Amino acid sequence: MKKLVSSAVAGLFLLGASSIALAQTVIVTPEQETVVREYVKKKPLASIKLPGVELNVGSTVPETVELHAIDAPDITYRYVVVDDRTVLVDPGTRKIVRVID
């Protein structure tokens, strides 16, 4: 009986942990991505290099990098162009939320 209860508690813990991870997943809608693409075409930035930073969701952009606002409703992310790729960044955490080719 004790084993069964321990297994059930462990299962609930894992279920709760996965729910937390899903809640932290950032979703950029296709509509938002289209707005970002169009905005970046209208207001192009020079591409920069970020040695030592992998362009992956969750990677952190250094404080020395200037993030640019996107003048569009419902988009709170900032962007920068790295290696000719548009990178959306959460300005509060400076974590990459989307890389757009």
PDB file of C-alpha atoms in Angstrom:
ATOM      1  CA  MET A   1       0.000   0.000   0.000  1.00  0.00           C
ATOM      2  CA  LYS A   2       2.821   2.366   0.917  1.00  0.00           C
ATOM      3  CA  LYS A   3       4.447   1.770  -2.497  1.00  0.00           C
ATOM      4  CA  LEU A   4       1.178   2.540  -4.276  1.00  0.00           C
ATOM      5  CA  VAL A   5       0.758   5.832  -2.421  1.00  0.00           C
ATOM      6  CA  SER A   6       4.380   6.816  -3.109  1.00  0.00           C
ATOM      7  CA  SER A   7       3.916   6.062  -6.810  1.00  0.00           C
ATOM      8  CA  ALA A   8       0.719   8.087  -6.927  1.00  0.00           C
ATOM      9  CA  VAL A   9       2.369  11.058  -5.205  1.00  0.00           C
ATOM     10  CA  ALA A  10       5.343  10.868  -7.571  1.00  0.00           C
ATOM     11  CA  GLY A  11       2.978  10.750 -10.556  1.00  0.00           C
ATOM     12  CA  LEU A  12       1.091  13.808  -9.339  1.00  0.00           C
ATOM     13  CA  PHE A  13       4.356  15.642  -8.775  1.00  0.00           C
ATOM     14  CA  LEU A  14       5.498  14.907 -12.320  1.00  0.00           C
ATOM     15  CA  LEU A  15       2.125  15.937 -13.703  1.00  0.00           C
ATOM     16  CA  GLY A  16       2.317  19.207 -11.788  1.00  0.00           C
ATOM     17  CA  ALA A  17       5.877  19.862 -12.933  1.00  0.00           C
ATOM     18  CA  SER A  18       4.965  19.303 -16.572  1.00  0.00           C
ATOM     19  CA  SER A  19       1.998  21.673 -16.204  1.00  0.00           C
ATOM     20  CA  ILE A  20       4.309  24.345 -14.852  1.00  0.00           C
ATOM     21  CA  ALA A  21       6.675  23.852 -17.779  1.00  0.00           C
ATOM     22  CA  LEU A  22       3.791  24.149 -20.231  1.00  0.00           C
ATOM     23  CA  ALA A  23       2.576  27.314 -18.541  1.00  0.00           C
ATOM     24  CA  GLN A  24       5.987  28.891 -19.081  1.00  0.00           C
ATOM     25  CA  THR A  25       6.049  28.069 -22.791  1.00  0.00           C
ATOM     26  CA  VAL A  26       5.866  31.231 -24.858  1.00  0.00           C
ATOM     27  CA  ILE A  27       3.499  31.108 -27.785  1.00  0.00           C
ATOM     28  CA  VAL A  28       3.978  33.461 -30.690  1.00  0.00           C
ATOM     29  CA  THR A  29       0.896  33.196 -32.873  1.00  0.00           C
ATOM     30  CA  PRO A  30       1.205  33.004 -36.662  1.00  0.00           C
ATOM     31  CA  GLU A  31      -0.501  36.405 -36.820  1.00  0.00           C
ATOM     32  CA  GLN A  32       2.078  37.928 -34.458  1.00  0.00           C
ATOM     33  CA  GLU A  33       4.896  36.380 -36.465  1.00  0.00           C
ATOM     34  CA  THR A  34       3.479  37.916 -39.657  1.00  0.00           C
ATOM     35  CA  VAL A  35       3.273  41.334 -37.969  1.00  0.00           C
ATOM     36  CA  VAL A  36       6.881  40.988 -36.805  1.00  0.00           C
ATOM     37  CA  ARG A  37       8.109  39.966 -40.280  1.00  0.00           C
ATOM     38  CA  GLU A  38       6.355  42.935 -41.905  1.00  0.00           C
ATOM     39  CA  TYR A  39       7.612  45.342 -39.256  1.00  0.00           C
ATOM     40  CA  VAL A  40      11.203  44.161 -39.622  1.00  0.00           C
ATOM     41  CA  LYS A  41      10.983  44.576 -43.414  1.00  0.00           C
ATOM     42  CA  LYS A  42       9.794  48.177 -42.963  1.00  0.00           C
ATOM     43  CA  LYS A  43      12.347  48.986 -40.238  1.00  0.00           C
ATOM     44  CA  PRO A  44      15.401  46.866 -41.033  1.00  0.00           C
ATOM     45  CA  LEU A  45      18.291  46.702 -38.603  1.00  0.00           C
ATOM     46  CA  ALA A  46      21.904  45.882 -39.270  1.00  0.00           C
ATOM     47  CA  SER A  47      22.643  42.275 -38.425  1.00  0.00           C
ATOM     48  CA  ILE A  48      24.970  41.720 -35.488  1.00  0.00           C
ATOM     49  CA  LYS A  49      27.114  38.811 -34.315  1.00  0.00           C
ATOM     50  CA  LEU A  50      26.813  37.311 -30.850  1.00  0.00           C
ATOM     51  CA  PRO A  51      29.830  35.065 -30.324  1.00  0.00           C
ATOM     52  CA  GLY A  52      29.184  32.456 -27.674  1.00  0.00           C
ATOM     53  CA  VAL A  53      25.386  32.869 -27.744  1.00  0.00           C
ATOM     54  CA  GLU A  54      23.371  30.094 -29.349  1.00  0.00           C
ATOM     55  CA  LEU A  55      20.257  31.283 -31.124  1.00  0.00           C
ATOM     56  CA  ASN A  56      17.928  28.931 -29.312  1.00  0.00           C
ATOM     57  CA  VAL A  57      14.679  29.592 -27.511  1.00  0.00           C
ATOM     58  CA  GLY A  58      15.584  30.127 -23.872  1.00  0.00           C
ATOM     59  CA  SER A  59      19.092  31.458 -24.500  1.00  0.00           C
ATOM     60  CA  THR A  60      19.846  34.832 -22.939  1.00  0.00           C
ATOM     61  CA  VAL A  61      20.825  37.879 -24.973  1.00  0.00           C
ATOM     62  CA  PRO A  62      23.591  39.921 -23.270  1.00  0.00           C
ATOM     63  CA  GLU A  63      22.730  43.246 -21.607  1.00  0.00           C
ATOM     64  CA  THR A  64      25.068  44.995 -24.066  1.00  0.00           C
ATOM     65  CA  VAL A  65      22.740  44.205 -26.979  1.00  0.00           C
ATOM     66  CA  GLU A  66      20.170  46.891 -27.773  1.00  0.00           C
ATOM     67  CA  LEU A  67      16.678  45.443 -28.106  1.00  0.00           C
ATOM     68  CA  HIS A  68      14.226  47.235 -30.402  1.00  0.00           C
ATOM     69  CA  ALA A  69      10.510  47.682 -29.777  1.00  0.00           C
ATOM     70  CA  ILE A  70       7.905  46.533 -32.265  1.00  0.00           C
ATOM     71  CA  ASP A  71       5.271  49.205 -32.706  1.00  0.00           C
ATOM     72  CA  ALA A  72       2.269  46.900 -32.876  1.00  0.00           C
ATOM     73  CA  PRO A  73      -0.562  46.096 -30.486  1.00  0.00           C
ATOM     74  CA  ASP A  74      -0.342  42.896 -28.444  1.00  0.00           C
ATOM     75  CA  ILE A  75       3.386  42.397 -29.073  1.00  0.00           C
ATOM     76  CA  THR A  76       5.445  43.096 -25.990  1.00  0.00           C
ATOM     77  CA  TYR A  77       8.588  41.377 -27.213  1.00  0.00           C
ATOM     78  CA  ARG A  78      11.610  43.247 -28.520  1.00  0.00           C
ATOM     79  CA  TYR A  79      13.734  42.210 -31.434  1.00  0.00           C
ATOM     80  CA  VAL A  80      17.274  42.196 -32.707  1.00  0.00           C
ATOM     81  CA  VAL A  81      18.749  40.821 -35.920  1.00  0.00           C
ATOM     82  CA  VAL A  82      21.520  38.291 -35.349  1.00  0.00           C
ATOM     83  CA  ASP A  83      23.281  36.538 -38.231  1.00  0.00           C
ATOM     84  CA  ASP A  84      20.519  37.821 -40.561  1.00  0.00           C
ATOM     85  CA  ARG A  85      17.832  36.171 -38.426  1.00  0.00           C
ATOM     86  CA  THR A  86      15.166  38.071 -36.508  1.00  0.00           C
ATOM     87  CA  VAL A  87      15.256  37.162 -32.842  1.00  0.00           C
ATOM     88  CA  LEU A  88      12.317  37.935 -30.546  1.00  0.00           C
ATOM     89  CA  VAL A  89      13.347  38.559 -26.958  1.00  0.00           C
ATOM     90  CA  ASP A  90      11.414  38.927 -23.715  1.00  0.00           C
ATOM     91  CA  PRO A  91      12.654  42.339 -22.519  1.00  0.00           C
ATOM     92  CA  GLY A  92      12.180  41.450 -18.845  1.00  0.00           C
ATOM     93  CA  THR A  93      14.322  38.330 -18.871  1.00  0.00           C
ATOM     94  CA  ARG A  94      16.275  38.937 -22.120  1.00  0.00           C
ATOM     95  CA  LYS A  95      15.533  35.334 -23.064  1.00  0.00           C
ATOM     96  CA  ILE A  96      14.951  34.431 -26.690  1.00  0.00           C
ATOM     97  CA  VAL A  97      11.317  33.447 -27.260  1.00  0.00           C
ATOM     98  CA  ARG A  98      11.440  32.929 -31.039  1.00  0.00           C
ATOM     99  CA  VAL A  99      13.970  32.882 -33.861  1.00  0.00           C
ATOM    100  CA  ILE A 100      12.509  33.788 -37.236  1.00  0.00           C
ATOM    101  CA  ASP A 101      14.470  32.818 -40.334  1.00  0.00           C
TER     102      ASP A 101
END
